[in-house]
Structures are given as structure tokens and as C-alpha cells.
Tab-separated table of C-alpha atoms in Angstrom:
chain	number	residue	atom	x	y	z
A	590	UNK	CA	-4.225	-0.980	0.752
A	591	UNK	CA	-7.153	-2.344	2.787
A	592	UNK	CA	-9.713	0.175	4.088
A	593	UNK	CA	-12.080	-1.238	6.694
A	594	UNK	CA	-15.500	-0.760	5.175
A	595	UNK	CA	-18.632	-1.745	7.101
A	596	UNK	CA	-16.733	-2.549	10.249
A	597	UNK	CA	-18.088	-1.975	13.789
A	598	UNK	CA	-16.207	-0.940	16.888
A	599	UNK	CA	-15.362	1.996	19.032
A	600	UNK	CA	-15.575	4.870	16.542
A	601	UNK	CA	-18.644	6.980	15.912
A	602	UNK	CA	-21.813	5.682	14.258
A	603	UNK	CA	-21.315	8.341	11.502
A	604	UNK	CA	-17.938	6.830	10.672
A	605	UNK	CA	-19.456	3.370	10.106
A	606	UNK	CA	-22.345	4.905	8.227
A	607	UNK	CA	-20.141	6.582	5.684
A	608	UNK	CA	-18.095	3.328	5.312
A	609	UNK	CA	-21.203	1.248	4.640
A	610	UNK	CA	-22.764	3.826	2.368
A	611	UNK	CA	-19.573	4.441	0.383
A	612	UNK	CA	-18.889	0.731	-0.129
A	613	UNK	CA	-22.528	-0.068	-0.922
A	614	UNK	CA	-22.591	2.606	-3.668
A	615	UNK	CA	-19.558	1.020	-5.270
A	616	UNK	CA	-20.951	-2.521	-5.057
A	617	UNK	CA	-24.290	-1.402	-6.534
A	618	UNK	CA	-22.494	0.185	-9.563
A	619	UNK	CA	-20.565	-2.941	-10.601
A	620	UNK	CA	-20.627	-4.070	-14.216
A	621	UNK	CA	-19.335	-7.441	-15.453
A	622	UNK	CA	-15.988	-7.125	-17.157
A	623	UNK	CA	-16.697	-9.776	-19.749
A	624	UNK	CA	-19.949	-8.133	-20.774
A	625	UNK	CA	-18.269	-4.699	-21.041
A	626	UNK	CA	-15.535	-6.168	-23.255
A	627	UNK	CA	-18.155	-7.685	-25.554
A	628	UNK	CA	-20.421	-4.636	-25.545
A	629	UNK	CA	-19.863	-2.667	-28.830
A	630	UNK	CA	-20.790	0.604	-27.046
A	631	UNK	CA	-17.808	0.317	-24.643
A	632	UNK	CA	-15.172	2.915	-25.583
A	633	UNK	CA	-12.116	1.265	-27.143
A	634	UNK	CA	-9.580	2.581	-24.599
A	635	UNK	CA	-11.692	1.173	-21.756
A	636	UNK	CA	-12.182	-2.135	-23.635
A	637	UNK	CA	-8.399	-2.510	-24.002
A	638	UNK	CA	-7.830	-1.788	-20.295
A	639	UNK	CA	-10.520	-4.272	-19.211
A	640	UNK	CA	-9.119	-6.935	-21.598
A	641	UNK	CA	-5.703	-6.443	-19.992
A	642	UNK	CA	-7.294	-6.616	-16.518
A	643	UNK	CA	-9.051	-9.855	-17.429
A	644	UNK	CA	-5.796	-11.407	-18.564
A	645	UNK	CA	-4.005	-10.174	-15.440
A	646	UNK	CA	-6.771	-11.606	-13.200
A	647	UNK	CA	-6.374	-15.050	-14.812
A	648	UNK	CA	-2.557	-14.853	-14.397
A	649	UNK	CA	-3.068	-14.098	-10.707
A	650	UNK	CA	-4.905	-17.345	-10.155
A	651	UNK	CA	-3.074	-19.634	-12.619
A	652	UNK	CA	0.528	-18.469	-11.925
A	653	UNK	CA	0.546	-16.856	-8.537
A	654	UNK	CA	-1.900	-19.167	-6.710
A	655	UNK	CA	-4.020	-16.201	-5.669
A	656	UNK	CA	-7.744	-16.648	-4.849
A	657	UNK	CA	-9.994	-17.721	-7.726
A	658	UNK	CA	-13.099	-15.814	-6.876
A	659	UNK	CA	-15.316	-13.046	-8.230
A	660	UNK	CA	-13.073	-10.190	-7.076
A	661	UNK	CA	-11.740	-7.934	-9.900
A	662	UNK	CA	-14.088	-9.511	-12.406
A	663	UNK	CA	-16.412	-6.487	-12.354
A	664	UNK	CA	-15.787	-2.784	-12.966
A	665	UNK	CA	-16.935	0.557	-11.478
A	666	UNK	CA	-16.180	4.035	-12.765
A	667	UNK	CA	-16.134	6.036	-9.511
A	668	UNK	CA	-15.712	9.419	-11.238
A	669	UNK	CA	-12.874	10.703	-9.017
A	670	UNK	CA	-9.144	10.353	-8.511
A	671	UNK	CA	-9.237	8.347	-5.309
A	672	UNK	CA	-11.667	5.767	-4.046
A	673	UNK	CA	-10.964	6.444	-0.362
A	674	UNK	CA	-8.814	8.750	1.720
A	675	UNK	CA	-6.652	7.401	4.523
A	676	UNK	CA	-5.890	9.484	7.637
A	677	UNK	CA	-2.694	8.632	9.525
A	678	UNK	CA	-1.743	10.225	12.874
A	679	UNK	CA	1.271	10.043	15.198
A	680	UNK	CA	2.406	11.998	18.288
A	681	UNK	CA	4.512	15.122	17.754
A	682	UNK	CA	7.600	13.355	19.127
A	683	UNK	CA	7.034	9.714	18.231
A	684	UNK	CA	7.087	7.589	15.110
A	685	UNK	CA	4.629	5.081	16.509
A	686	UNK	CA	1.351	5.684	14.619
A	687	UNK	CA	-1.989	5.833	16.329
A	688	UNK	CA	-4.118	2.777	15.575
A	689	UNK	CA	-7.870	2.169	15.243
A	690	UNK	CA	-9.418	-1.242	15.825
A	691	UNK	CA	-12.225	-2.932	13.954
A	692	UNK	CA	-13.767	-6.394	14.126
A	693	UNK	CA	-12.628	-8.763	11.373
A	694	UNK	CA	-9.939	-6.393	10.114
A	695	UNK	CA	-8.162	-5.879	13.502
A	696	UNK	CA	-6.129	-2.809	14.384
A	697	UNK	CA	-4.760	-0.629	11.579
A	698	UNK	CA	-2.678	2.601	11.628
A	699	UNK	CA	-5.216	4.705	9.713
A	700	UNK	CA	-8.882	5.453	9.231
A	701	UNK	CA	-10.417	5.301	5.743
A	702	UNK	CA	-13.054	7.696	4.416
A	703	UNK	CA	-14.993	7.688	1.159
A	704	UNK	CA	-15.258	11.488	1.415
A	705	UNK	CA	-12.290	13.861	1.139
A	706	UNK	CA	-14.106	16.356	3.351
A	707	UNK	CA	-14.738	13.749	6.042
A	708	UNK	CA	-11.081	12.761	5.943
A	709	UNK	CA	-10.010	16.397	6.179
A	710	UNK	CA	-12.344	17.057	9.048
A	711	UNK	CA	-10.952	13.991	10.875
A	712	UNK	CA	-7.415	15.197	10.291
A	713	UNK	CA	-8.235	18.653	11.630
A	714	UNK	CA	-9.644	17.118	14.794
A	715	UNK	CA	-6.635	14.889	15.304
A	716	UNK	CA	-4.359	17.881	14.772
A	717	UNK	CA	-6.269	19.793	17.484
A	718	UNK	CA	-5.306	16.898	19.807
A	719	UNK	CA	-1.677	17.724	19.170
A	720	UNK	CA	-0.989	14.908	16.716
A	721	UNK	CA	0.952	14.993	13.471
A	722	UNK	CA	-1.475	14.002	10.672
A	723	UNK	CA	-1.227	12.878	7.049
A	724	UNK	CA	-3.988	12.384	4.535
A	725	UNK	CA	-3.521	10.480	1.294
A	726	UNK	CA	-5.800	9.324	-1.469
A	727	UNK	CA	-6.138	5.565	-2.067
A	728	UNK	CA	-6.433	3.909	-5.445
A	729	UNK	CA	-7.804	0.529	-4.422
A	730	UNK	CA	-8.905	-1.319	-1.272
A	731	UNK	CA	-9.686	-4.873	-0.296
A	732	UNK	CA	-12.477	-6.281	1.816
A	733	UNK	CA	-10.370	-9.433	2.287
A	734	UNK	CA	-12.838	-11.510	0.333
A	735	UNK	CA	-15.857	-10.567	2.302
A	736	UNK	CA	-17.324	-9.075	-0.815
A	737	UNK	CA	-16.513	-9.261	-4.554
A	738	UNK	CA	-14.178	-6.307	-4.864
A	739	UNK	CA	-14.390	-4.665	-8.348
A	740	UNK	CA	-11.831	-3.074	-10.575
A	741	UNK	CA	-12.074	0.654	-10.141
A	742	UNK	CA	-11.483	3.439	-12.630
A	743	UNK	CA	-8.666	4.674	-10.332
A	744	UNK	CA	-6.873	1.402	-10.975
A	745	UNK	CA	-6.890	1.921	-14.723
A	746	UNK	CA	-5.397	5.385	-14.900
A	747	UNK	CA	-1.764	4.285	-15.402
A	748	UNK	CA	-0.196	1.520	-17.480
A	749	UNK	CA	-0.886	-2.210	-17.331
A	750	UNK	CA	2.124	-2.859	-15.057
A	751	UNK	CA	0.517	-0.523	-12.481
A	752	UNK	CA	-2.792	-2.313	-12.841
A	753	UNK	CA	-1.148	-5.737	-12.419
A	754	UNK	CA	0.622	-4.540	-9.288
A	755	UNK	CA	-2.645	-3.439	-7.707
A	756	UNK	CA	-4.562	-6.610	-8.583
A	757	UNK	CA	-1.719	-8.846	-7.234
A	758	UNK	CA	-1.395	-6.718	-4.084
A	759	UNK	CA	-5.033	-6.635	-3.234
A	760	UNK	CA	-5.551	-10.363	-3.927
A	761	UNK	CA	-2.548	-11.080	-1.709
A	762	UNK	CA	-4.479	-9.563	1.168
A	763	UNK	CA	-7.278	-12.038	0.448
A	764	UNK	CA	-4.717	-14.903	0.429
A	765	UNK	CA	-3.343	-14.040	3.893
A	766	UNK	CA	-4.078	-11.378	6.461
A	767	UNK	CA	-3.010	-11.112	10.099
A	768	UNK	CA	-5.300	-9.045	12.347
A	769	UNK	CA	-3.475	-6.047	13.876
A	770	UNK	CA	-0.169	-6.359	12.012
A	771	UNK	CA	-0.248	-3.857	9.144
A	772	UNK	CA	3.515	-3.890	8.603
A	773	UNK	CA	3.496	-7.698	8.109
A	774	UNK	CA	0.383	-7.656	5.919
A	775	UNK	CA	1.580	-4.875	3.676
A	776	UNK	CA	5.087	-6.203	3.261
A	777	UNK	CA	3.680	-9.626	2.346
A	778	UNK	CA	1.344	-8.046	-0.230
A	779	UNK	CA	4.161	-5.938	-1.611
A	780	UNK	CA	6.280	-9.090	-2.020
A	781	UNK	CA	3.556	-10.933	-3.901
A	782	UNK	CA	2.971	-7.809	-5.981
A	783	UNK	CA	6.699	-7.342	-6.798
A	784	UNK	CA	7.483	-10.924	-7.610
A	785	UNK	CA	4.191	-11.362	-9.433
A	786	UNK	CA	4.740	-8.383	-11.690
A	787	UNK	CA	8.199	-9.570	-12.544
A	788	UNK	CA	6.820	-13.028	-13.448
A	789	UNK	CA	4.018	-11.507	-15.500
A	790	UNK	CA	6.312	-9.237	-17.467
A	791	UNK	CA	8.734	-12.098	-18.181
A	792	UNK	CA	5.841	-14.377	-19.295
A	793	UNK	CA	4.731	-11.643	-21.724
A	794	UNK	CA	8.275	-11.226	-23.039
A	795	UNK	CA	8.069	-7.522	-22.136
A	796	UNK	CA	11.780	-6.780	-21.660
A	797	UNK	CA	11.342	-3.040	-21.891
A	798	UNK	CA	8.563	-3.154	-19.318
A	799	UNK	CA	10.662	-5.315	-17.021
A	800	UNK	CA	13.593	-2.943	-17.278
A	801	UNK	CA	11.381	0.022	-16.453
A	802	UNK	CA	9.864	-1.855	-13.546
A	803	UNK	CA	13.213	-2.807	-12.073
A	804	UNK	CA	14.349	0.790	-12.407
A	805	UNK	CA	11.251	1.928	-10.487
A	806	UNK	CA	11.881	-0.714	-7.769
A	807	UNK	CA	15.459	0.489	-7.341
A	808	UNK	CA	14.229	4.065	-6.947
A	809	UNK	CA	11.664	2.894	-4.401
A	810	UNK	CA	14.372	1.126	-2.451
A	811	UNK	CA	16.490	4.305	-2.506
A	812	UNK	CA	13.481	6.315	-1.355
A	813	UNK	CA	12.801	3.919	1.564
A	814	UNK	CA	16.404	4.019	2.488
A	815	UNK	CA	16.219	7.801	2.849
A	816	UNK	CA	13.133	7.472	4.988
A	817	UNK	CA	14.785	4.801	7.174
A	818	UNK	CA	17.820	7.027	7.802
A	819	UNK	CA	15.634	9.915	8.856
A	820	UNK	CA	13.496	7.641	11.083
A	821	UNK	CA	16.645	6.512	12.801
A	822	UNK	CA	17.716	10.154	13.356
A	823	UNK	CA	14.320	11.069	14.702
A	824	UNK	CA	14.180	8.085	16.992
A	825	UNK	CA	17.438	9.249	18.618
A	826	UNK	CA	16.065	12.761	18.918
A	827	UNK	CA	12.793	11.627	20.495
A	828	UNK	CA	14.661	9.357	22.922
A	829	UNK	CA	16.909	12.170	24.156
A	830	UNK	CA	16.313	14.287	27.320
A	831	UNK	CA	15.734	17.541	25.341
A	832	UNK	CA	13.200	20.233	26.075
A	833	UNK	CA	10.169	20.272	23.740
A	834	UNK	CA	11.369	23.382	21.880
A	835	UNK	CA	14.807	21.822	21.360
A	836	UNK	CA	13.258	18.603	20.211
A	837	UNK	CA	10.971	20.427	17.741
A	838	UNK	CA	13.986	22.274	16.288
A	839	UNK	CA	15.973	19.062	15.977
A	840	UNK	CA	12.960	17.391	14.309
A	841	UNK	CA	12.725	20.157	11.734
A	842	UNK	CA	16.435	20.035	11.048
A	843	UNK	CA	16.270	16.279	10.433
A	844	UNK	CA	13.437	16.714	7.968
A	845	UNK	CA	15.404	19.487	6.255
A	846	UNK	CA	18.358	17.101	5.915
A	847	UNK	CA	15.997	14.491	4.436
A	848	UNK	CA	14.962	16.949	1.671
A	849	UNK	CA	18.622	17.817	0.973
A	850	UNK	CA	19.561	14.127	0.702
A	851	UNK	CA	16.595	13.529	-1.646
A	852	UNK	CA	17.641	16.372	-3.981
A	853	UNK	CA	21.158	14.993	-4.137
A	854	UNK	CA	19.851	11.514	-4.907
A	855	UNK	CA	17.456	12.808	-7.529
A	856	UNK	CA	19.979	14.950	-9.370
A	857	UNK	CA	22.922	12.503	-9.272
A	858	UNK	CA	21.989	8.839	-8.909
A	859	UNK	CA	18.546	9.305	-10.534
A	860	UNK	CA	19.782	11.637	-13.291
A	861	UNK	CA	17.091	14.165	-12.570
A	862	UNK	CA	14.094	11.779	-12.258
A	863	UNK	CA	11.442	13.897	-10.390
A	864	UNK	CA	8.782	11.307	-9.658
A	865	UNK	CA	9.027	11.776	-5.900
A	866	UNK	CA	9.133	15.554	-5.933
A	867	UNK	CA	5.472	15.938	-4.892
A	868	UNK	CA	6.093	13.728	-1.821
A	869	UNK	CA	9.002	15.885	-0.674
A	870	UNK	CA	7.482	19.207	-1.620
A	871	UNK	CA	4.442	18.566	0.639
A	872	UNK	CA	4.723	18.754	4.466
A	873	UNK	CA	6.621	15.889	6.120
A	874	UNK	CA	5.869	14.794	9.682
A	875	UNK	CA	5.831	11.735	11.883
A	876	UNK	CA	2.500	10.503	10.527
A	877	UNK	CA	3.710	10.643	6.932
A	878	UNK	CA	6.967	8.922	7.771
A	879	UNK	CA	5.106	6.234	9.748
A	880	UNK	CA	2.703	5.604	6.912
A	881	UNK	CA	5.587	5.153	4.464
A	882	UNK	CA	7.396	2.698	6.755
A	883	UNK	CA	4.331	0.431	7.039
A	884	UNK	CA	4.818	-0.675	3.404
A	885	UNK	CA	8.591	-1.112	3.240
A	886	UNK	CA	10.411	-2.227	6.342
A	887	UNK	CA	9.794	-5.993	6.223
A	888	UNK	CA	9.807	-6.418	2.409
A	889	UNK	CA	13.470	-7.464	2.115
A	890	UNK	CA	12.888	-10.254	4.624
A	891	UNK	CA	9.801	-11.477	2.723
A	892	UNK	CA	11.665	-11.409	-0.610
A	893	UNK	CA	14.449	-13.461	0.974
A	894	UNK	CA	11.934	-16.017	2.209
A	895	UNK	CA	10.388	-16.166	-1.274
A	896	UNK	CA	13.802	-17.006	-2.662
A	897	UNK	CA	14.293	-19.661	0.082
A	898	UNK	CA	11.025	-21.171	-1.209
A	899	UNK	CA	12.466	-21.240	-4.751
A	900	UNK	CA	9.822	-18.883	-6.028
A	901	UNK	CA	7.109	-21.503	-5.436
A	902	UNK	CA	4.041	-19.529	-4.387
A	903	UNK	CA	2.073	-22.311	-2.572
A	904	UNK	CA	5.224	-23.154	-0.553
A	905	UNK	CA	5.865	-19.479	0.127
A	906	UNK	CA	2.308	-18.904	1.328
A	907	UNK	CA	2.498	-21.970	3.576
A	908	UNK	CA	5.749	-20.725	5.101
A	909	UNK	CA	4.327	-17.273	5.646
A	910	UNK	CA	1.222	-18.779	7.235
A	911	UNK	CA	3.393	-20.629	9.771
A	912	UNK	CA	5.153	-17.394	10.661
A	913	UNK	CA	1.822	-15.486	10.748
A	914	UNK	CA	0.513	-17.909	13.351
A	915	UNK	CA	3.191	-16.664	15.819
A	916	UNK	CA	2.408	-13.869	18.151
A	917	UNK	CA	3.541	-10.230	18.346
A	918	UNK	CA	7.201	-9.364	17.946
A	919	UNK	CA	8.190	-13.036	17.522
A	920	UNK	CA	6.501	-12.924	14.084
A	921	UNK	CA	8.847	-10.281	12.711
A	922	UNK	CA	11.846	-11.978	14.384
A	923	UNK	CA	11.029	-15.353	12.854
A	924	UNK	CA	10.651	-13.803	9.413
A	925	UNK	CA	13.952	-12.082	9.709
A	926	UNK	CA	15.724	-15.176	11.064
A	927	UNK	CA	14.317	-17.649	8.540
A	928	UNK	CA	16.963	-19.841	6.869
A	929	UNK	CA	14.731	-22.177	4.912
A	930	UNK	CA	11.284	-22.284	3.454
A	931	UNK	CA	10.234	-24.776	6.078
């Protein structure tokens, strides 16, 4: 996920100050990955992770045609579980998220903070304005190549497949980014991430890892399907001529049904897998549903285009660029209607 750091625009000076300060602290703490690997004082678990990251970074350029630059060739231990915190907001009876606009990065449906307290304070203020709000910790962010983004300790906390997915995703944002179209940008990056991880696991002969990854992808697709069904229900509710109290009750009932459907999915199709419990146990509102939809709705269309391009990354990127050059709704329509790579 890209968090706009160091941007200027219509928000308060304090917001930009914390963005600049937070990003500058990270950039100042960078250490070269190669030197850390060679340094005998580097703890062995960290050395192993950085060696894997170095190999993944080379694969990204050599096999996925992603930018060959200095990003993800340095490392920073940030000493916390999230590098930034994203605040999403949406009206009480709408699934259309509020957006904030920044030069260079365009308009995005969130604001990013390097401080959990600052993010919480922002969420409280937005809630006072009558908006649904959702705050989530972010593992990695991209400056779209404007600076040499480092590997972060948050990116190394899971297995190498997770690390590869993050590196491929964030480098995809550097490969192509459309100002003001987060759904397009994120779905494109998820597609590069997904196809890239599959290719990386196959190249390594990691059949067990590939099987586990495909299982996770199927669960993610099931999860997004649940969200899409509830979004459809809520859209009908919000478009109806109901009184606010009736609409609020119908909204709560739809979210209750979502939780019931999740438990049925978890206990039957997923054989008790509980990896999404935390998401469903926490409050669910329009902002949270909107944030989830940003990453998933256009992915199937991008994956289909990737197949139309025969899995050739340069051809795929060129095709996506042609679609990206279109305007507004015609961009999503062209992606959905594509019948060839050209």
C-alpha cells in the first residue's frame, strides 16, 4: 500500500510535517542489505531473511520486469508492528469512501500517519463529523520511486512468500501508477504480486509453498466474495427511501448476516481455519468494507488480461498502460471488456 509521504495539498501543515518527519527518520536509518549479509555481527535469523530478500529483489527485476533501482536494497528496523497507520472514512449510509488529494500521488481513499496516536486522533475527529471510520496498520509503503524505499522489519515478520508478495506489490506501484484511481492501482499491484509469487515459487521448486499459497488465495477470494455480497445488500439499503433509523437497523442486520455467513464458511468450507476471525470480531462499518473493496474488485479482470498477454510481463504492462491512459469510468470498462492483450 502506498502512503503519501512528504506530499503537499489541502490538509494541515502538521499532517505534512509528520509525513516528512516519519519518512525522513526511516530514510536516515537505512543500512545496505549486502553489507548486513556480509557483516559477521548480523544475527543469523536476520541474515537469512535479508539473503532471501536479496534473491527476491533480483527475481523481481530479472523475471517480472519490475524496476531495477535502489528500492528494497537497504534495510531499516523500525521497532514496531506497523510502519504507518491508514485512516479510512465513509458516510454512515454510503459505501463511497472519502478521499484526500495530494500532488504527485493524486487522490486516495485514506490518510496515512506514522503515529498511531495521530491516526486515532484523526479517526475520532472524522467520527465526530458523522462518518464511519476504520484504522489499520500498514506493513509497507511505496513512494513510487521518488526515494529509495527500504525493506522494513515489518516486512520480514512472516515467511518468505509474504516478503516476496510485498516486494512485488510495492515495486508494481513503481512500474505503473494512475493518479486518483486507487482501485485500479491496487488491483494491478495485487495481480503482479499474485502472478509473481506463483512464478517465484515454481522457479524455486517449492511445491508445498505453492500449494499453501493457492489455498490462501482461494480463501481470500471467498472472503472478498462475502464482502461483495454484503456491499450489494447495503447498496440496496442505502438506495431505498427508508427513514434513517430504519436504514441503520437494516445496515446492522446486513453486517450480522455477514458474520453468520463467515462463520459458516470458516467451519465448513475452510475446515475451521480461523485466519480471518480478527477481521470479523472487530467492528465492521462502511469505511472498513470500502477499504477492503479497494484491493479486490478489479483483480479478476487484471488476471484475465495477464492471461491474454500469455503471462508476458512487458506485454502485460504495455497493455495496462494503454488502459491506464483512458479517463475515469472508461478505464475500468475497458479493462473488463478486454479480449486481447493489444
